[in-house]
mmCIF file with all atom_site columns, C-alpha atoms and ligand atoms in Angstrom:
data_model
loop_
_atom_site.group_PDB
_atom_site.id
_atom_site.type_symbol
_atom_site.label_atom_id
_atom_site.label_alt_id
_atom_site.label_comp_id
_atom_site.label_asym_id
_atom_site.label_entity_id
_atom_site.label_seq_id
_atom_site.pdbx_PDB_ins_code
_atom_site.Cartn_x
_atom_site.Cartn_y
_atom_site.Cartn_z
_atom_site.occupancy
_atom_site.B_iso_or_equiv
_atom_site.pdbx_formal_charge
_atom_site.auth_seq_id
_atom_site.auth_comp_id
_atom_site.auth_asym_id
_atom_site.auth_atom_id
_atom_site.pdbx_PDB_model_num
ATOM   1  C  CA  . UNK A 1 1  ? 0.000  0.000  0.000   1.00 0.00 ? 1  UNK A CA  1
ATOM   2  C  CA  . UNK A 1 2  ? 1.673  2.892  -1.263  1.00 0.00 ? 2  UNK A CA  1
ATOM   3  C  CA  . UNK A 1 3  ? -1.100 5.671  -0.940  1.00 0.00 ? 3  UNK A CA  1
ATOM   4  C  CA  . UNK A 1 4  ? -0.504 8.514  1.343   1.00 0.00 ? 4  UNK A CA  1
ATOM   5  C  CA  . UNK A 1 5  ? -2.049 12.422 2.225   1.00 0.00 ? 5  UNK A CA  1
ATOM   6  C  CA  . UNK A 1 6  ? -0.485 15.376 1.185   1.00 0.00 ? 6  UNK A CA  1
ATOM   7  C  CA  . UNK A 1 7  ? -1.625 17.765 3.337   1.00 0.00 ? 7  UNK A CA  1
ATOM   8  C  CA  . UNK A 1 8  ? -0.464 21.699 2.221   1.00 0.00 ? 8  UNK A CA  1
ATOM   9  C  CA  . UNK A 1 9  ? 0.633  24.231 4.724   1.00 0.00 ? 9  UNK A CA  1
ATOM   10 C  CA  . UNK A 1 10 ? -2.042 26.864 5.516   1.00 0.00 ? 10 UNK A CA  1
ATOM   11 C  CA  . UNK A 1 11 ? -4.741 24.884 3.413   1.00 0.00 ? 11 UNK A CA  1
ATOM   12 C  CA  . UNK A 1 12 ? -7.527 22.595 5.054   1.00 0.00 ? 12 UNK A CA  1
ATOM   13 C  CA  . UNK A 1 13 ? -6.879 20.343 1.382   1.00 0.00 ? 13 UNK A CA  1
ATOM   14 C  CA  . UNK A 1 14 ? -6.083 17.099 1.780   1.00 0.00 ? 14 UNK A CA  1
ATOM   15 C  CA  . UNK A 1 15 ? -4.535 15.474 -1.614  1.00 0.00 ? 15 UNK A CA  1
ATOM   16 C  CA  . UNK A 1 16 ? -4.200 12.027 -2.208  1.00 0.00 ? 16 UNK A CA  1
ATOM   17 C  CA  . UNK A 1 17 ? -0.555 10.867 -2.734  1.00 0.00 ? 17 UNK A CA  1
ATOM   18 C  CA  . UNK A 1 18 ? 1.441  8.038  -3.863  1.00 0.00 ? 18 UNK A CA  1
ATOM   19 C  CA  . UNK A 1 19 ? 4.812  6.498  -4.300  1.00 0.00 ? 19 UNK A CA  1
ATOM   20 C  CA  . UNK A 1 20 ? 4.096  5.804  -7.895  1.00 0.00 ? 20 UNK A CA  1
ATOM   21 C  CA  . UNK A 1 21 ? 3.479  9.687  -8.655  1.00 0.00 ? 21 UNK A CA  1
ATOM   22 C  CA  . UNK A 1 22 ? 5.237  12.884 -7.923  1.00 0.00 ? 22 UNK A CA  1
ATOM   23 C  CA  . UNK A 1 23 ? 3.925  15.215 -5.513  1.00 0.00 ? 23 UNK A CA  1
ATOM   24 C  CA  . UNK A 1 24 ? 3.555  17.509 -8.499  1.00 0.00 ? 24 UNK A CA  1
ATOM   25 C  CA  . UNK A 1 25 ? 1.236  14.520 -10.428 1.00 0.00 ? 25 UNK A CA  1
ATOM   26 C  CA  . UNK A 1 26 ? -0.506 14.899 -6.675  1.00 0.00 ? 26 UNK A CA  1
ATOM   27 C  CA  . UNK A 1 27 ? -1.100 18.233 -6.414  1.00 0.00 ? 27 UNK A CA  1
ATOM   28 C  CA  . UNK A 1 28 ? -2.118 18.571 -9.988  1.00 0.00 ? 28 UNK A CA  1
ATOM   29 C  CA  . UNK A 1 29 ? -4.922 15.575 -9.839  1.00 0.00 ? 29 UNK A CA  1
ATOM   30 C  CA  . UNK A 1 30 ? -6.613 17.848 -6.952  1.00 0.00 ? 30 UNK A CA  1
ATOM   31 C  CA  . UNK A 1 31 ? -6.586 21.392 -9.053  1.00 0.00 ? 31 UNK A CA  1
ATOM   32 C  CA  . UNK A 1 32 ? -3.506 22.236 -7.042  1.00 0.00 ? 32 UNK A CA  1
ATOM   33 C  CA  . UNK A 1 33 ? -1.714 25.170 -8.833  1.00 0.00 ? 33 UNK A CA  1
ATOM   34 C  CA  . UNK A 1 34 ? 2.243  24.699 -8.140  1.00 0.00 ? 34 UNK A CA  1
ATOM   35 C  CA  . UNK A 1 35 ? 4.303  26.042 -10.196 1.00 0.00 ? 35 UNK A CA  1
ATOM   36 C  CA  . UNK A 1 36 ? 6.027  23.824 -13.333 1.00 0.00 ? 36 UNK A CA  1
ATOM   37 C  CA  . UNK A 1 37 ? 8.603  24.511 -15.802 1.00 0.00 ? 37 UNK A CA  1
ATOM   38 C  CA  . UNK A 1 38 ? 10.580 21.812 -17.140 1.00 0.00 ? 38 UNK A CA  1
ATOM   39 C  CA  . UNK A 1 39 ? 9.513  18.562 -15.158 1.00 0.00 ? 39 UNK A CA  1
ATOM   40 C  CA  . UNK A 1 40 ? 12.732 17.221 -15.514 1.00 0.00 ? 40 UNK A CA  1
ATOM   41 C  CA  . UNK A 1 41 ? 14.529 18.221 -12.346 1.00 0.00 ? 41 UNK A CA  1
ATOM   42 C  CA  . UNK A 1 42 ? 16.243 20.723 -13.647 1.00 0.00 ? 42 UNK A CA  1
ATOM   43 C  CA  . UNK A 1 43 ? 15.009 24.623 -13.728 1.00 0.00 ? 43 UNK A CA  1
ATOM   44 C  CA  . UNK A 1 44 ? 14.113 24.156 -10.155 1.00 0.00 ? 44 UNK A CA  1
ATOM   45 C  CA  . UNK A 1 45 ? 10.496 26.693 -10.865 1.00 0.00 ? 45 UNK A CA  1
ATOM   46 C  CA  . UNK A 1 46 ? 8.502  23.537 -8.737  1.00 0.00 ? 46 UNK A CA  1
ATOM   47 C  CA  . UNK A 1 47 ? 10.205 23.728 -5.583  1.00 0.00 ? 47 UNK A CA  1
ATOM   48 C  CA  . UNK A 1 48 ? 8.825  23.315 -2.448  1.00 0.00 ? 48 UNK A CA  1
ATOM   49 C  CA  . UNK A 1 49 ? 9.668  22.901 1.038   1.00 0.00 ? 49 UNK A CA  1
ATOM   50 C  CA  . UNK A 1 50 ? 8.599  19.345 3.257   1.00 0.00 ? 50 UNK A CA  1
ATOM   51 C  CA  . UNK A 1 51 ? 7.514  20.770 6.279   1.00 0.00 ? 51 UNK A CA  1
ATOM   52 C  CA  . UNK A 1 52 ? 6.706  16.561 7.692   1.00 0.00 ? 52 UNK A CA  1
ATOM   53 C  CA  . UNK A 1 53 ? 7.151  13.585 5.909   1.00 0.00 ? 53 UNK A CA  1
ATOM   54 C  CA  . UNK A 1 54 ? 9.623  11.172 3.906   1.00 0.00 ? 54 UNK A CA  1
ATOM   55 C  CA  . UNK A 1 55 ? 10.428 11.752 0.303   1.00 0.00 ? 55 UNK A CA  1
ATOM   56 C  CA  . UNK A 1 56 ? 12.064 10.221 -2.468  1.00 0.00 ? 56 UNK A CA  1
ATOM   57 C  CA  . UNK A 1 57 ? 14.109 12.979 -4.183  1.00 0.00 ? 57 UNK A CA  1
ATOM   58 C  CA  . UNK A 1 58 ? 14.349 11.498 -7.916  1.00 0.00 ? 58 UNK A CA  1
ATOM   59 C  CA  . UNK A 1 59 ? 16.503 12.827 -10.477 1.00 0.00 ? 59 UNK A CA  1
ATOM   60 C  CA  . UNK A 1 60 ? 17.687 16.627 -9.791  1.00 0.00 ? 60 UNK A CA  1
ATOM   61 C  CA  . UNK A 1 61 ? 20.516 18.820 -10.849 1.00 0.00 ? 61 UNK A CA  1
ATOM   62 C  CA  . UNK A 1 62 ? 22.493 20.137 -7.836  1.00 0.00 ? 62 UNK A CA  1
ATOM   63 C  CA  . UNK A 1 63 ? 22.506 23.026 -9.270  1.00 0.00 ? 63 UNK A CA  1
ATOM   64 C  CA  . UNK A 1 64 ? 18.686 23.710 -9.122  1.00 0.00 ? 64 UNK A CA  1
ATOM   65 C  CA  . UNK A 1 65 ? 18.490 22.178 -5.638  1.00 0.00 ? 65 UNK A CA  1
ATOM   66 C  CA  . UNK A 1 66 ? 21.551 22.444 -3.800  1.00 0.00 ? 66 UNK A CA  1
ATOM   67 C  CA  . UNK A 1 67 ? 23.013 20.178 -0.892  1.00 0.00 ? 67 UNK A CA  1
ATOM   68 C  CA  . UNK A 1 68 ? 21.618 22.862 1.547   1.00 0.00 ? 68 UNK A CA  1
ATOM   69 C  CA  . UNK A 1 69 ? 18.532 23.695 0.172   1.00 0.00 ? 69 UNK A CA  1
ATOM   70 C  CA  . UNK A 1 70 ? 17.944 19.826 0.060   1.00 0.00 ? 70 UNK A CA  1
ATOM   71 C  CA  . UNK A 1 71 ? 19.349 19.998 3.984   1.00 0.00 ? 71 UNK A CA  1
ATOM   72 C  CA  . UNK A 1 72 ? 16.679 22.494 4.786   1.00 0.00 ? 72 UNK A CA  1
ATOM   73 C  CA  . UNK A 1 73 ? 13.489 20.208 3.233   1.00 0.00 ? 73 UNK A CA  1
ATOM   74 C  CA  . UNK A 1 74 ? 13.350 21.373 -0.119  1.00 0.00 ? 74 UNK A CA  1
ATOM   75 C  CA  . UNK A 1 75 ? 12.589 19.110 -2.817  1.00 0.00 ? 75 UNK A CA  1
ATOM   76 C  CA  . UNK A 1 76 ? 11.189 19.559 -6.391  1.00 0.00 ? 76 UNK A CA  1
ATOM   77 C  CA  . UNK A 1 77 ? 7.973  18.256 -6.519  1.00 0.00 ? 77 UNK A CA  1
ATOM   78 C  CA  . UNK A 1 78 ? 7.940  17.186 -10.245 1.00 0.00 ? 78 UNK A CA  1
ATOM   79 C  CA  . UNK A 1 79 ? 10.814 14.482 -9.009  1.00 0.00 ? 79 UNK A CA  1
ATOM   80 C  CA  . UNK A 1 80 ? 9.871  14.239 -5.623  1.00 0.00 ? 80 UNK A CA  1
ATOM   81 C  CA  . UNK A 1 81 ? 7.673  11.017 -4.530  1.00 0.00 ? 81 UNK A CA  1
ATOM   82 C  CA  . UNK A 1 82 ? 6.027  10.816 -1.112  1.00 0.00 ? 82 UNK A CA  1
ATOM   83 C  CA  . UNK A 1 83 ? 7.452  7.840  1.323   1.00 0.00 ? 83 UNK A CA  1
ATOM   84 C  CA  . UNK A 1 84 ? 4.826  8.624  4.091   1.00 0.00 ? 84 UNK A CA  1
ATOM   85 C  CA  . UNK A 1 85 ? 2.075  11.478 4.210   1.00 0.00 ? 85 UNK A CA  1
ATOM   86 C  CA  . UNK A 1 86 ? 3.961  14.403 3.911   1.00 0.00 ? 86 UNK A CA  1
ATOM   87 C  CA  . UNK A 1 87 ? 3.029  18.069 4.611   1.00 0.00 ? 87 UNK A CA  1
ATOM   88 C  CA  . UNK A 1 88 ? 4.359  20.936 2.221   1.00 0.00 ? 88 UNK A CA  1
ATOM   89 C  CA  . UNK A 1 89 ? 4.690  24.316 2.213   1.00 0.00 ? 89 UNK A CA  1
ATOM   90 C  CA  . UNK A 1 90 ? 4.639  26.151 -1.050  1.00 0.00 ? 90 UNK A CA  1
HETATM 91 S  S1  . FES B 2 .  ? 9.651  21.759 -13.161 1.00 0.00 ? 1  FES B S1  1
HETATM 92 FE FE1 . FES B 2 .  ? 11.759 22.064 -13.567 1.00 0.00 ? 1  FES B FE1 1
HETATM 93 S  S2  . FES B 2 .  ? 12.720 21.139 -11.880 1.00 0.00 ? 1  FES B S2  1
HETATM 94 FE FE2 . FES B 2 .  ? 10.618 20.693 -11.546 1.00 0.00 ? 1  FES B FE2 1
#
């Protein structure tokens, strides 16, 4: 069972969120405008910040999301998959 919530800081929306799909895919599928460029890990324009949870980074280019910024909870969503419910602040 890989389904989780994604839960957004500072909205009551709850988004259904899997393994199998970035937290992008997520947050699209419930009308969830984040922002997108490239989807390919490597403008950096979808990044967000985990507030809770475990993620699976993907592919990324360090220098879109660097070894801090990754230290601090940051992720990009279009590569980033959801290990447990997360919470995300945008
Ligand atoms: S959209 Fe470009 S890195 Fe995610």
């Amino acid at each position: 069972m890989d389904t989780y919530n994604m839960y957004v800081r500072g909205q009551e929306k709850e988004i259904k969120a899997s393994a199998k799909r970035t937290l992008l895919d997520a947050a699209a599928a419930a009308r969830l405008p984040l922002l997108v460029g490239c989807k390919g890990g490597g403008c950096g324009v979808c990044k967000v910040r985990i507030i809770d949870g475990m993620i699976e980074h993907g592919f990324y280019s360090k220098s879109v999301l660097t070894d801090e910024e990754r230290s601090a909870g940051y992720v990009l969503a279009c590569q980033a998959r959801p290990l447990s419910d997360v919470t995300i602040d945008l």
